[in-house]
PDB file of C-alpha atoms in Angstrom:
ATOM      1  CA  ARG A   2     116.364-103.758 -98.715  1.00  0.00           C
ATOM      2  CA  SER A   3     113.981-102.404-101.259  1.00  0.00           C
ATOM      3  CA  LYS A   4     111.927-105.042-103.290  1.00  0.00           C
ATOM      4  CA  SER A   5     111.481-102.652-106.233  1.00  0.00           C
ATOM      5  CA  VAL A   6     113.861-101.629-109.046  1.00  0.00           C
ATOM      6  CA  ILE A   7     113.823 -98.804-111.364  1.00  0.00           C
ATOM      7  CA  VAL A   8     114.919 -99.446-115.007  1.00  0.00           C
ATOM      8  CA  ASP A   9     116.203 -97.064-117.804  1.00  0.00           C
ATOM      9  CA  ALA A  10     118.765 -96.712-120.626  1.00  0.00           C
ATOM     10  CA  THR A  11     121.481 -94.124-121.171  1.00  0.00           C
ATOM     11  CA  HIS A  12     123.454 -93.646-124.281  1.00  0.00           C
ATOM     12  CA  THR A  13     127.247 -93.348-124.711  1.00  0.00           C
ATOM     13  CA  LYS A  14     128.773 -91.687-127.665  1.00  0.00           C
ATOM     14  CA  ALA A  15     131.411 -93.604-129.603  1.00  0.00           C
ATOM     15  CA  ARG A  16     135.076 -92.611-129.483  1.00  0.00           C
ATOM     16  CA  TYR A  17     135.457 -92.380-132.950  1.00  0.00           C
ATOM     17  CA  MET A  18     132.729 -90.665-134.868  1.00  0.00           C
ATOM     18  CA  GLN A  19     131.056 -92.011-138.067  1.00  0.00           C
ATOM     19  CA  LYS A  20     132.398 -90.746-141.246  1.00  0.00           C
ATOM     20  CA  THR A  21     129.912 -89.618-143.962  1.00  0.00           C
ATOM     21  CA  PRO A  22     130.309 -91.190-147.465  1.00  0.00           C
ATOM     22  CA  GLN A  23     131.798 -87.998-148.796  1.00  0.00           C
ATOM     23  CA  GLU A  24     134.689 -88.030-146.214  1.00  0.00           C
ATOM     24  CA  VAL A  25     135.393 -91.735-147.062  1.00  0.00           C
ATOM     25  CA  LEU A  26     135.608 -90.904-150.750  1.00  0.00           C
ATOM     26  CA  GLN A  27     137.915 -87.911-149.967  1.00  0.00           C
ATOM     27  CA  GLU A  28     140.217 -89.961-147.515  1.00  0.00           C
ATOM     28  CA  ARG A  29     140.654 -92.708-150.265  1.00  0.00           C
ATOM     29  CA  SER A  30     141.254 -90.411-153.345  1.00  0.00           C
ATOM     30  CA  LYS A  31     143.671 -88.650-151.399  1.00  0.00           C
ATOM     31  CA  LYS A  32     145.713 -91.885-150.382  1.00  0.00           C
ATOM     32  CA  LEU A  33     145.785 -92.650-154.236  1.00  0.00           C
ATOM     33  CA  ARG A  34     147.060 -89.183-155.282  1.00  0.00           C
ATOM     34  CA  LYS A  35     149.703 -89.211-152.673  1.00  0.00           C
ATOM     35  CA  ALA A  36     150.778 -92.676-153.995  1.00  0.00           C
ATOM     36  CA  MET A  37     151.006 -91.279-157.344  1.00  0.00           C
ATOM     37  CA  TYR A  38     152.953 -88.086-156.494  1.00  0.00           C
ATOM     38  CA  THR A  39     155.862 -90.183-155.026  1.00  0.00           C
ATOM     39  CA  LEU A  40     156.169 -91.630-158.617  1.00  0.00           C
ATOM     40  CA  ASP A  41     155.526 -88.769-160.858  1.00  0.00           C
ATOM     41  CA  GLU A  42     154.837 -85.354-159.366  1.00  0.00           C
ATOM     42  CA  SER A  43     153.921 -83.996-162.848  1.00  0.00           C
ATOM     43  CA  MET A  44     150.612 -86.031-162.600  1.00  0.00           C
ATOM     44  CA  LYS A  45     149.332 -82.955-160.417  1.00  0.00           C
ATOM     45  CA  ASN A  46     148.833 -81.263-163.775  1.00  0.00           C
ATOM     46  CA  LYS A  47     146.757 -84.197-165.318  1.00  0.00           C
ATOM     47  CA  PHE A  48     144.513 -84.639-162.429  1.00  0.00           C
ATOM     48  CA  PRO A  49     140.958 -83.137-162.494  1.00  0.00           C
ATOM     49  CA  SER A  50     140.117 -80.079-160.052  1.00  0.00           C
ATOM     50  CA  LYS A  51     138.828 -81.185-156.764  1.00  0.00           C
ATOM     51  CA  PRO A  52     134.947 -80.567-156.123  1.00  0.00           C
ATOM     52  CA  VAL A  53     134.172 -77.276-154.337  1.00  0.00           C
ATOM     53  CA  THR A  54     130.674 -78.248-153.472  1.00  0.00           C
ATOM     54  CA  LYS A  55     129.453 -80.564-150.692  1.00  0.00           C
ATOM     55  CA  ASP A  56     127.349 -82.618-153.170  1.00  0.00           C
ATOM     56  CA  ILE A  57     128.235 -86.388-153.004  1.00  0.00           C
ATOM     57  CA  GLN A  58     127.453 -86.881-156.646  1.00  0.00           C
ATOM     58  CA  ASP A  59     130.139 -84.220-157.358  1.00  0.00           C
ATOM     59  CA  GLU A  60     132.767 -86.065-155.269  1.00  0.00           C
ATOM     60  CA  ILE A  61     131.962 -89.386-157.071  1.00  0.00           C
ATOM     61  CA  ARG A  62     132.539 -87.857-160.380  1.00  0.00           C
ATOM     62  CA  TYR A  63     135.819 -86.407-159.292  1.00  0.00           C
ATOM     63  CA  CYS A  64     136.884 -89.767-158.114  1.00  0.00           C
ATOM     64  CA  GLU A  65     135.608 -91.518-161.475  1.00  0.00           C
ATOM     65  CA  GLN A  66     137.902 -88.827-163.340  1.00  0.00           C
ATOM     66  CA  LEU A  67     140.876 -89.559-161.047  1.00  0.00           C
ATOM     67  CA  VAL A  68     140.668 -93.187-161.736  1.00  0.00           C
ATOM     68  CA  THR A  69     140.341 -92.694-165.564  1.00  0.00           C
ATOM     69  CA  VAL A  70     143.364 -90.324-165.767  1.00  0.00           C
ATOM     70  CA  ILE A  71     145.548 -92.927-163.758  1.00  0.00           C
ATOM     71  CA  GLU A  72     144.111 -96.084-165.826  1.00  0.00           C
ATOM     72  CA  GLU A  73     144.844 -94.122-169.183  1.00  0.00           C
ATOM     73  CA  ASP A  74     148.276 -93.404-168.193  1.00  0.00           C
ATOM     74  CA  GLY A  75     148.946 -96.928-167.445  1.00  0.00           C
ATOM     75  CA  ARG A  76     152.417 -96.671-165.900  1.00  0.00           C
ATOM     76  CA  PHE A  77     151.768 -97.375-162.471  1.00  0.00           C
ATOM     77  CA  THR A  78     148.531 -99.378-162.319  1.00  0.00           C
ATOM     78  CA  GLU A  79     150.124-102.620-161.755  1.00  0.00           C
ATOM     79  CA  LEU A  80     152.587-101.332-158.830  1.00  0.00           C
ATOM     80  CA  PRO A  81     151.342-102.645-155.560  1.00  0.00           C
ATOM     81  CA  LYS A  82     151.765 -99.083-154.098  1.00  0.00           C
ATOM     82  CA  VAL A  83     149.184 -97.657-156.588  1.00  0.00           C
ATOM     83  CA  LYS A  84     147.094-100.913-157.448  1.00  0.00           C
ATOM     84  CA  GLU A  85     145.722-101.191-154.015  1.00  0.00           C
ATOM     85  CA  PRO A  86     144.478 -97.649-153.218  1.00  0.00           C
ATOM     86  CA  LEU A  87     143.428 -97.543-156.843  1.00  0.00           C
ATOM     87  CA  ASN A  88     141.193-100.809-156.441  1.00  0.00           C
ATOM     88  CA  LEU A  89     140.001 -99.614-153.176  1.00  0.00           C
ATOM     89  CA  LEU A  90     138.741 -96.372-154.711  1.00  0.00           C
ATOM     90  CA  LYS A  91     136.992 -98.016-157.517  1.00  0.00           C
ATOM     91  CA  GLU A  92     135.212-100.301-155.048  1.00  0.00           C
ATOM     92  CA  THR A  93     134.187 -97.528-153.064  1.00  0.00           C
ATOM     93  CA  ILE A  94     132.695 -95.566-156.160  1.00  0.00           C
ATOM     94  CA  ALA A  95     130.880 -98.762-157.059  1.00  0.00           C
ATOM     95  CA  ASP A  96     129.383 -99.487-153.514  1.00  0.00           C
ATOM     96  CA  ASP A  97     125.985 -97.776-152.534  1.00  0.00           C
ATOM     97  CA  LEU A  98     126.057 -94.798-150.079  1.00  0.00           C
ATOM     98  CA  GLU A  99     124.625 -96.800-147.246  1.00  0.00           C
ATOM     99  CA  HIS A 100     127.801 -99.105-147.220  1.00  0.00           C
ATOM    100  CA  LEU A 101     130.097 -95.944-147.675  1.00  0.00           C
ATOM    101  CA  GLN A 102     129.367 -94.948-144.024  1.00  0.00           C
ATOM    102  CA  THR A 103     132.285 -96.075-142.127  1.00  0.00           C
ATOM    103  CA  SER A 104     133.959 -95.784-138.699  1.00  0.00           C
ATOM    104  CA  ALA A 105     137.025 -96.617-136.677  1.00  0.00           C
ATOM    105  CA  ASP A 106     134.553 -98.256-134.290  1.00  0.00           C
ATOM    106  CA  PRO A 107     133.071-101.435-135.867  1.00  0.00           C
ATOM    107  CA  ASP A 108     130.418-102.038-133.308  1.00  0.00           C
ATOM    108  CA  ALA A 109     128.824 -98.633-132.623  1.00  0.00           C
ATOM    109  CA  ARG A 110     125.481 -97.853-134.388  1.00  0.00           C
ATOM    110  CA  VAL A 111     123.085 -95.048-134.873  1.00  0.00           C
ATOM    111  CA  GLY A 112     120.510 -94.727-132.192  1.00  0.00           C
ATOM    112  CA  HIS A 113     117.571 -92.062-131.754  1.00  0.00           C
ATOM    113  CA  LYS A 114     117.128 -89.699-128.896  1.00  0.00           C
ATOM    114  CA  SER A 115     114.166 -88.035-130.572  1.00  0.00           C
ATOM    115  CA  ALA A 116     112.332 -87.786-133.975  1.00  0.00           C
ATOM    116  CA  ASP A 117     115.026 -85.369-135.306  1.00  0.00           C
ATOM    117  CA  SER A 118     117.952 -86.045-133.055  1.00  0.00           C
ATOM    118  CA  SER A 119     120.394 -89.192-132.969  1.00  0.00           C
ATOM    119  CA  PHE A 120     123.724 -90.464-131.526  1.00  0.00           C
ATOM    120  CA  PHE A 121     126.428 -92.888-132.825  1.00  0.00           C
ATOM    121  CA  GLY A 122     127.451 -95.137-130.074  1.00  0.00           C
ATOM    122  CA  TYR A 123     126.108 -97.748-127.464  1.00  0.00           C
ATOM    123  CA  LYS A 124     123.362 -97.914-124.801  1.00  0.00           C
ATOM    124  CA  THR A 125     123.641 -99.149-121.317  1.00  0.00           C
ATOM    125  CA  HIS A 126     120.278-100.538-119.921  1.00  0.00           C
ATOM    126  CA  MET A 127     120.116-100.450-116.142  1.00  0.00           C
ATOM    127  CA  ALA A 128     118.319-101.513-113.079  1.00  0.00           C
ATOM    128  CA  MET A 129     118.664 -99.489-109.972  1.00  0.00           C
ATOM    129  CA  SER A 130     117.252-100.312-106.405  1.00  0.00           C
ATOM    130  CA  ASP A 131     115.321 -97.646-104.313  1.00  0.00           C
ATOM    131  CA  GLU A 132     118.572 -97.039-102.507  1.00  0.00           C
ATOM    132  CA  ARG A 133     120.201 -95.666-105.782  1.00  0.00           C
ATOM    133  CA  ILE A 134     122.517 -99.117-106.009  1.00  0.00           C
ATOM    134  CA  ILE A 135     122.780-100.391-109.545  1.00  0.00           C
ATOM    135  CA  THR A 136     121.779-103.957-109.537  1.00  0.00           C
ATOM    136  CA  ALA A 137     122.223-104.947-113.044  1.00  0.00           C
ATOM    137  CA  ALA A 138     123.434-103.654-116.258  1.00  0.00           C
ATOM    138  CA  THR A 139     123.448-104.783-119.953  1.00  0.00           C
ATOM    139  CA  ILE A 140     125.376-103.039-122.697  1.00  0.00           C
ATOM    140  CA  THR A 141     124.100-103.063-126.452  1.00  0.00           C
ATOM    141  CA  THR A 142     124.662-101.305-129.657  1.00  0.00           C
ATOM    142  CA  GLY A 143     123.030 -97.894-129.849  1.00  0.00           C
ATOM    143  CA  GLU A 144     119.911 -99.130-132.182  1.00  0.00           C
ATOM    144  CA  GLN A 145     118.678-101.562-129.765  1.00  0.00           C
ATOM    145  CA  PRO A 146     115.198-100.969-127.972  1.00  0.00           C
ATOM    146  CA  ASP A 147     114.833-100.402-124.277  1.00  0.00           C
ATOM    147  CA  GLY A 148     111.923-102.801-123.522  1.00  0.00           C
ATOM    148  CA  LYS A 149     113.773-105.957-124.900  1.00  0.00           C
ATOM    149  CA  GLN A 150     116.297-105.758-122.045  1.00  0.00           C
ATOM    150  CA  LEU A 151     113.686-105.813-118.974  1.00  0.00           C
ATOM    151  CA  GLN A 152     113.661-109.359-118.451  1.00  0.00           C
ATOM    152  CA  THR A 153     117.412-109.812-118.459  1.00  0.00           C
ATOM    153  CA  LEU A 154     117.569-106.697-116.127  1.00  0.00           C
ATOM    154  CA  ILE A 155     115.140-108.393-113.780  1.00  0.00           C
ATOM    155  CA  GLU A 156     116.737-111.814-113.782  1.00  0.00           C
ATOM    156  CA  LYS A 157     120.339-110.404-113.242  1.00  0.00           C
ATOM    157  CA  SER A 158     118.881-108.323-110.334  1.00  0.00           C
ATOM    158  CA  LYS A 159     117.447-111.407-108.600  1.00  0.00           C
ATOM    159  CA  ALA A 160     120.863-113.347-109.356  1.00  0.00           C
ATOM    160  CA  ALA A 161     122.551-110.221-107.489  1.00  0.00           C
ATOM    161  CA  GLY A 162     120.218-111.001-104.525  1.00  0.00           C
ATOM    162  CA  VAL A 163     117.410-108.597-104.899  1.00  0.00           C
ATOM    163  CA  GLU A 164     113.958-109.637-104.312  1.00  0.00           C
ATOM    164  CA  VAL A 165     111.947-107.942-107.287  1.00  0.00           C
ATOM    165  CA  GLU A 166     108.182-107.255-106.515  1.00  0.00           C
ATOM    166  CA  THR A 167     107.864-103.937-108.295  1.00  0.00           C
ATOM    167  CA  VAL A 168     109.640-102.675-111.544  1.00  0.00           C
ATOM    168  CA  ILE A 169     109.257 -98.794-112.341  1.00  0.00           C
ATOM    169  CA  GLY A 170     110.214 -97.498-115.862  1.00  0.00           C
ATOM    170  CA  ASP A 171     108.886 -95.416-118.786  1.00  0.00           C
ATOM    171  CA  THR A 172     106.549 -96.323-121.637  1.00  0.00           C
ATOM    172  CA  ALA A 173     109.298 -98.194-123.285  1.00  0.00           C
ATOM    173  CA  TYR A 174     108.940-101.265-120.947  1.00  0.00           C
ATOM    174  CA  SER A 175     105.062-101.565-121.353  1.00  0.00           C
ATOM    175  CA  GLU A 176     104.893-103.980-124.312  1.00  0.00           C
ATOM    176  CA  LYS A 177     102.933-107.155-124.430  1.00  0.00           C
ATOM    177  CA  ASN A 178     105.653-109.679-123.602  1.00  0.00           C
ATOM    178  CA  ASN A 179     106.947-107.406-120.476  1.00  0.00           C
ATOM    179  CA  LEU A 180     103.314-107.480-119.208  1.00  0.00           C
ATOM    180  CA  ALA A 181     102.978-111.045-119.674  1.00  0.00           C
ATOM    181  CA  TYR A 182     106.406-111.706-117.988  1.00  0.00           C
ATOM    182  CA  SER A 183     105.382-109.468-115.080  1.00  0.00           C
ATOM    183  CA  GLU A 184     101.925-111.111-114.671  1.00  0.00           C
ATOM    184  CA  GLN A 185     103.560-114.539-114.711  1.00  0.00           C
ATOM    185  CA  HIS A 186     106.311-113.736-112.191  1.00  0.00           C
ATOM    186  CA  LYS A 187     104.067-111.774-109.832  1.00  0.00           C
ATOM    187  CA  ILE A 188     105.866-108.393-110.500  1.00  0.00           C
ATOM    188  CA  GLU A 189     104.114-105.194-110.331  1.00  0.00           C
ATOM    189  CA  LEU A 190     105.041-103.360-113.530  1.00  0.00           C
ATOM    190  CA  VAL A 191     104.841 -99.488-112.978  1.00  0.00           C
ATOM    191  CA  SER A 192     105.204 -98.423-116.592  1.00  0.00           C
ATOM    192  CA  LYS A 193     102.416 -96.468-118.514  1.00  0.00           C
ATOM    193  CA  LEU A 194     100.662 -97.836-121.436  1.00  0.00           C
ATOM    194  CA  ASN A 195     101.036 -96.094-124.906  1.00  0.00           C
ATOM    195  CA  PRO A 196      99.024 -97.068-127.607  1.00  0.00           C
ATOM    196  CA  LEU A 197     101.871 -96.959-130.129  1.00  0.00           C
ATOM    197  CA  ILE A 198     104.048 -99.586-128.298  1.00  0.00           C
ATOM    198  CA  THR A 199     101.682-101.798-126.470  1.00  0.00           C
ATOM    199  CA  GLN A 200     101.670-103.557-130.251  1.00  0.00           C
ATOM    200  CA  GLY A 201      98.182-104.840-129.799  1.00  0.00           C
ATOM    201  CA  ASN A 202      97.734-106.203-133.425  1.00  0.00           C
ATOM    202  CA  ARG A 203     100.894-105.977-135.806  1.00  0.00           C
ATOM    203  CA  LYS A 204     102.718-108.350-138.039  1.00  0.00           C
ATOM    204  CA  LYS A 205     106.540-108.835-138.509  1.00  0.00           C
ATOM    205  CA  GLU A 206     107.143-108.004-134.751  1.00  0.00           C
ATOM    206  CA  ASP A 207     110.795-109.492-135.342  1.00  0.00           C
ATOM    207  CA  GLU A 208     111.348-106.855-138.060  1.00  0.00           C
ATOM    208  CA  PHE A 209     109.992-103.602-136.686  1.00  0.00           C
ATOM    209  CA  GLU A 210     110.812-102.245-133.165  1.00  0.00           C
ATOM    210  CA  PHE A 211     109.358 -99.158-131.594  1.00  0.00           C
ATOM    211  CA  ASN A 212     111.634 -96.432-130.630  1.00  0.00           C
ATOM    212  CA  LYS A 213     109.972 -94.675-127.753  1.00  0.00           C
ATOM    213  CA  ASP A 214     112.435 -91.677-127.860  1.00  0.00           C
ATOM    214  CA  ALA A 215     111.858 -90.936-131.504  1.00  0.00           C
ATOM    215  CA  GLY A 216     108.224 -91.958-131.323  1.00  0.00           C
ATOM    216  CA  MET A 217     108.587 -93.907-134.454  1.00  0.00           C
ATOM    217  CA  TYR A 218     109.357 -97.533-135.516  1.00  0.00           C
ATOM    218  CA  VAL A 219     112.717 -98.731-136.797  1.00  0.00           C
ATOM    219  CA  CYS A 220     113.265-101.462-139.364  1.00  0.00           C
ATOM    220  CA  LYS A 221     115.856-104.203-138.652  1.00  0.00           C
ATOM    221  CA  ALA A 222     118.289-102.247-140.668  1.00  0.00           C
ATOM    222  CA  GLY A 223     118.248 -99.429-138.257  1.00  0.00           C
ATOM    223  CA  HIS A 224     116.234 -96.996-140.333  1.00  0.00           C
ATOM    224  CA  LEU A 225     113.803 -94.801-138.698  1.00  0.00           C
ATOM    225  CA  ALA A 226     110.372 -94.064-140.057  1.00  0.00           C
ATOM    226  CA  THR A 227     110.108 -90.429-141.332  1.00  0.00           C
ATOM    227  CA  ARG A 228     106.580 -89.825-140.457  1.00  0.00           C
ATOM    228  CA  ARG A 229     103.191 -91.421-139.021  1.00  0.00           C
ATOM    229  CA  ALA A 230      99.645 -91.149-140.202  1.00  0.00           C
ATOM    230  CA  ARG A 231      96.557 -92.257-138.288  1.00  0.00           C
ATOM    231  CA  GLN A 232      93.669 -93.671-140.210  1.00  0.00           C
ATOM    232  CA  GLY A 233      90.086 -94.643-138.775  1.00  0.00           C
ATOM    233  CA  LYS A 234      87.478 -92.856-136.874  1.00  0.00           C
ATOM    234  CA  LYS A 235      88.910 -90.475-134.116  1.00  0.00           C
ATOM    235  CA  GLY A 236      88.323 -91.787-130.575  1.00  0.00           C
ATOM    236  CA  GLN A 237      87.441 -95.503-131.707  1.00  0.00           C
ATOM    237  CA  GLY A 238      90.928 -97.075-131.032  1.00  0.00           C
ATOM    238  CA  ALA A 239      89.567-100.509-132.336  1.00  0.00           C
ATOM    239  CA  ASN A 240      89.214 -99.336-135.569  1.00  0.00           C
ATOM    240  CA  GLN A 241      92.310 -97.031-135.971  1.00  0.00           C
ATOM    241  CA  VAL A 242      95.480 -97.829-137.638  1.00  0.00           C
ATOM    242  CA  ASP A 243      98.751 -96.113-137.357  1.00  0.00           C
ATOM    243  CA  THR A 244     100.849 -96.046-140.616  1.00  0.00           C
ATOM    244  CA  TYR A 245     104.437 -95.395-140.389  1.00  0.00           C
ATOM    245  CA  PHE A 246     106.293 -94.147-143.727  1.00  0.00           C
ATOM    246  CA  PHE A 247     109.949 -95.002-144.420  1.00  0.00           C
ATOM    247  CA  ASP A 248     112.403 -93.372-146.872  1.00  0.00           C
ATOM    248  CA  VAL A 249     111.968 -95.511-150.019  1.00  0.00           C
ATOM    249  CA  GLU A 250     115.273 -94.204-151.380  1.00  0.00           C
ATOM    250  CA  LYS A 251     117.135 -95.987-148.409  1.00  0.00           C
ATOM    251  CA  CYS A 252     114.967 -99.126-148.724  1.00  0.00           C
ATOM    252  CA  LYS A 253     116.064 -99.386-152.711  1.00  0.00           C
ATOM    253  CA  ARG A 254     119.768 -99.588-151.492  1.00  0.00           C
ATOM    254  CA  CYS A 255     119.158-101.363-148.310  1.00  0.00           C
ATOM    255  CA  PRO A 256     121.186-104.820-147.972  1.00  0.00           C
ATOM    256  CA  LEU A 257     118.289-106.302-146.015  1.00  0.00           C
ATOM    257  CA  ARG A 258     115.521-105.225-148.645  1.00  0.00           C
ATOM    258  CA  GLU A 259     114.897-108.807-149.895  1.00  0.00           C
ATOM    259  CA  GLY A 260     111.444-109.770-148.707  1.00  0.00           C
ATOM    260  CA  CYS A 261     110.948-106.324-147.052  1.00  0.00           C
ATOM    261  CA  TYR A 262     110.918-103.900-150.197  1.00  0.00           C
ATOM    262  CA  LYS A 263     109.055-104.722-153.352  1.00  0.00           C
ATOM    263  CA  GLU A 264     111.256-103.839-156.355  1.00  0.00           C
ATOM    264  CA  GLY A 265     109.667-100.752-158.060  1.00  0.00           C
ATOM    265  CA  ALA A 266     107.435 -99.855-155.129  1.00  0.00           C
ATOM    266  CA  LYS A 267     107.202 -96.040-154.672  1.00  0.00           C
ATOM    267  CA  SER A 268     106.652 -96.213-150.728  1.00  0.00           C
ATOM    268  CA  LYS A 269     107.483 -98.356-148.006  1.00  0.00           C
ATOM    269  CA  THR A 270     105.081 -98.454-144.892  1.00  0.00           C
ATOM    270  CA  TYR A 271     104.354-100.441-141.870  1.00  0.00           C
ATOM    271  CA  SER A 272     101.019-100.369-140.105  1.00  0.00           C
ATOM    272  CA  VAL A 273      99.833-101.183-136.594  1.00  0.00           C
ATOM    273  CA  SER A 274      96.353-101.569-135.439  1.00  0.00           C
ATOM    274  CA  LEU A 275      95.221 -99.852-132.135  1.00  0.00           C
ATOM    275  CA  LYS A 276      92.983-101.587-129.707  1.00  0.00           C
ATOM    276  CA  SER A 277      91.084 -99.654-127.079  1.00  0.00           C
ATOM    277  CA  ASN A 278      90.384-102.432-124.960  1.00  0.00           C
ATOM    278  CA  GLU A 279      94.130-103.884-124.882  1.00  0.00           C
ATOM    279  CA  HIS A 280      95.755-104.517-121.490  1.00  0.00           C
ATOM    280  CA  LEU A 281      92.712-103.433-119.369  1.00  0.00           C
ATOM    281  CA  ALA A 282      94.118-104.650-116.072  1.00  0.00           C
ATOM    282  CA  GLN A 283      97.273-102.487-116.736  1.00  0.00           C
ATOM    283  CA  ALA A 284      95.146 -99.529-117.931  1.00  0.00           C
ATOM    284  CA  VAL A 285      93.236 -99.654-114.700  1.00  0.00           C
ATOM    285  CA  PHE A 286      96.353-100.073-112.414  1.00  0.00           C
ATOM    286  CA  GLN A 287      97.937 -97.125-113.997  1.00  0.00           C
ATOM    287  CA  GLU A 288      94.917 -94.858-112.942  1.00  0.00           C
ATOM    288  CA  SER A 289      95.514 -95.998-109.377  1.00  0.00           C
ATOM    289  CA  GLU A 290      97.054 -93.764-106.531  1.00  0.00           C
ATOM    290  CA  ALA A 291      99.581 -96.569-105.886  1.00  0.00           C
ATOM    291  CA  PHE A 292     100.796 -96.437-109.350  1.00  0.00           C
ATOM    292  CA  LYS A 293     101.219 -92.810-109.502  1.00  0.00           C
ATOM    293  CA  ALA A 294     103.199 -92.659-106.006  1.00  0.00           C
ATOM    294  CA  LYS A 295     105.539 -95.267-107.559  1.00  0.00           C
ATOM    295  CA  ALA A 296     105.972 -93.658-110.790  1.00  0.00           C
ATOM    296  CA  LYS A 297     107.503 -90.467-109.059  1.00  0.00           C
ATOM    297  CA  GLU A 298     110.489 -92.699-107.872  1.00  0.00           C
ATOM    298  CA  ARG A 299     111.683 -92.965-111.607  1.00  0.00           C
ATOM    299  CA  TYR A 300     113.338 -89.718-111.251  1.00  0.00           C
ATOM    300  CA  LYS A 301     116.145 -91.423-109.365  1.00  0.00           C
ATOM    301  CA  ILE A 302     117.519 -93.434-112.165  1.00  0.00           C
ATOM    302  CA  GLU A 303     117.560 -90.056-114.196  1.00  0.00           C
ATOM    303  CA  ALA A 304     120.053 -88.479-111.548  1.00  0.00           C
ATOM    304  CA  LYS A 305     122.027 -91.856-111.628  1.00  0.00           C
ATOM    305  CA  ASN A 306     122.496 -91.523-115.383  1.00  0.00           C
ATOM    306  CA  SER A 307     123.499 -88.049-114.955  1.00  0.00           C
ATOM    307  CA  GLU A 308     126.123 -88.946-112.199  1.00  0.00           C
ATOM    308  CA  LEU A 309     127.554 -91.697-114.598  1.00  0.00           C
ATOM    309  CA  LYS A 310     127.970 -89.359-117.530  1.00  0.00           C
ATOM    310  CA  HIS A 311     129.415 -86.110-115.653  1.00  0.00           C
ATOM    311  CA  ARG A 312     131.225 -87.528-112.824  1.00  0.00           C
ATOM    312  CA  HIS A 313     132.668 -90.676-114.372  1.00  0.00           C
ATOM    313  CA  GLY A 314     133.105 -89.875-117.942  1.00  0.00           C
ATOM    314  CA  TYR A 315     130.404 -92.306-119.186  1.00  0.00           C
ATOM    315  CA  ASP A 316     129.090 -89.887-121.781  1.00  0.00           C
ATOM    316  CA  ILE A 317     131.899 -91.005-124.337  1.00  0.00           C
ATOM    317  CA  ALA A 318     133.359 -94.384-125.046  1.00  0.00           C
ATOM    318  CA  SER A 319     136.962 -94.650-123.683  1.00  0.00           C
ATOM    319  CA  SER A 320     137.947 -97.235-126.555  1.00  0.00           C
ATOM    320  CA  SER A 321     136.175 -98.770-129.546  1.00  0.00           C
ATOM    321  CA  GLY A 322     134.212-102.056-129.713  1.00  0.00           C
ATOM    322  CA  LEU A 323     131.391-103.575-127.781  1.00  0.00           C
ATOM    323  CA  VAL A 324     133.671-105.481-125.544  1.00  0.00           C
ATOM    324  CA  GLY A 325     135.762-102.146-124.571  1.00  0.00           C
ATOM    325  CA  MET A 326     132.294-100.642-123.882  1.00  0.00           C
ATOM    326  CA  GLU A 327     131.382-103.482-121.457  1.00  0.00           C
ATOM    327  CA  ILE A 328     134.770-103.117-119.765  1.00  0.00           C
ATOM    328  CA  GLN A 329     134.111 -99.490-119.309  1.00  0.00           C
ATOM    329  CA  GLY A 330     130.574-100.196-117.988  1.00  0.00           C
TER     330      GLY A 330
END
């Protein structure tokens, strides 16, 4: 009966956790050693000592020495039983650390709950009526931004028979496209403006998305900015710029670096100009009593998220893959 929907996203951890580069190397070197032991157990005496530290470079050196011993011996390198794990380990050593991370779940991705905490899995974006009935849902990989799903959730809710006049959400949903869409469709958007995500004046909007949980921008490769610095005169929004700094070591190895990272650069930043007069109508609306009263209803969807996770087992995926997650949802 209500003509308002509350929107939010909740995360679900992947059933199979992501393996670190070190774990991948250890797993593949172990497989190669076992293959060799079945052919000649005396090779144990020739193999190098396993690393005792947790340093990835020590693990790489160990694997390189292991490969060298087997190739210098030369007796079994052409046997399929040895050749396959040997080539796989050599490829793994040659691969960069970014690609070394693997998982039994090919679709799960790293998402950020805050600036210093993350999860590996999926997100469920949800719309719910005032009566606590879920009216729409979309499921994405963990790194996807919340705000981009708003229009889909509204359209799905309408298709389900809900007359949507008001949408209640957190600051993630107050980006410019959503404000324009709401105005065009005569929808009241109860979502506070945030100067960091209104995206008043910025370039490469398709390459960088704001993660409201972490309070940082994320590049299209899924890397979160490490810190933020504000430049300009304090209190004068129109003259201020927020600059986000990324880990340049990740940029150097990133498969999407072409056109984004300049070879040899010592830093990688992304800047957003802030405008104090942006979205005046929404700024005025969020100070009204009507806005504040409706915003108080948002707690209902937090309770629904808790119910899904603790009563229906939605905190961990029951299978792997995005399709499996959609079925579970």
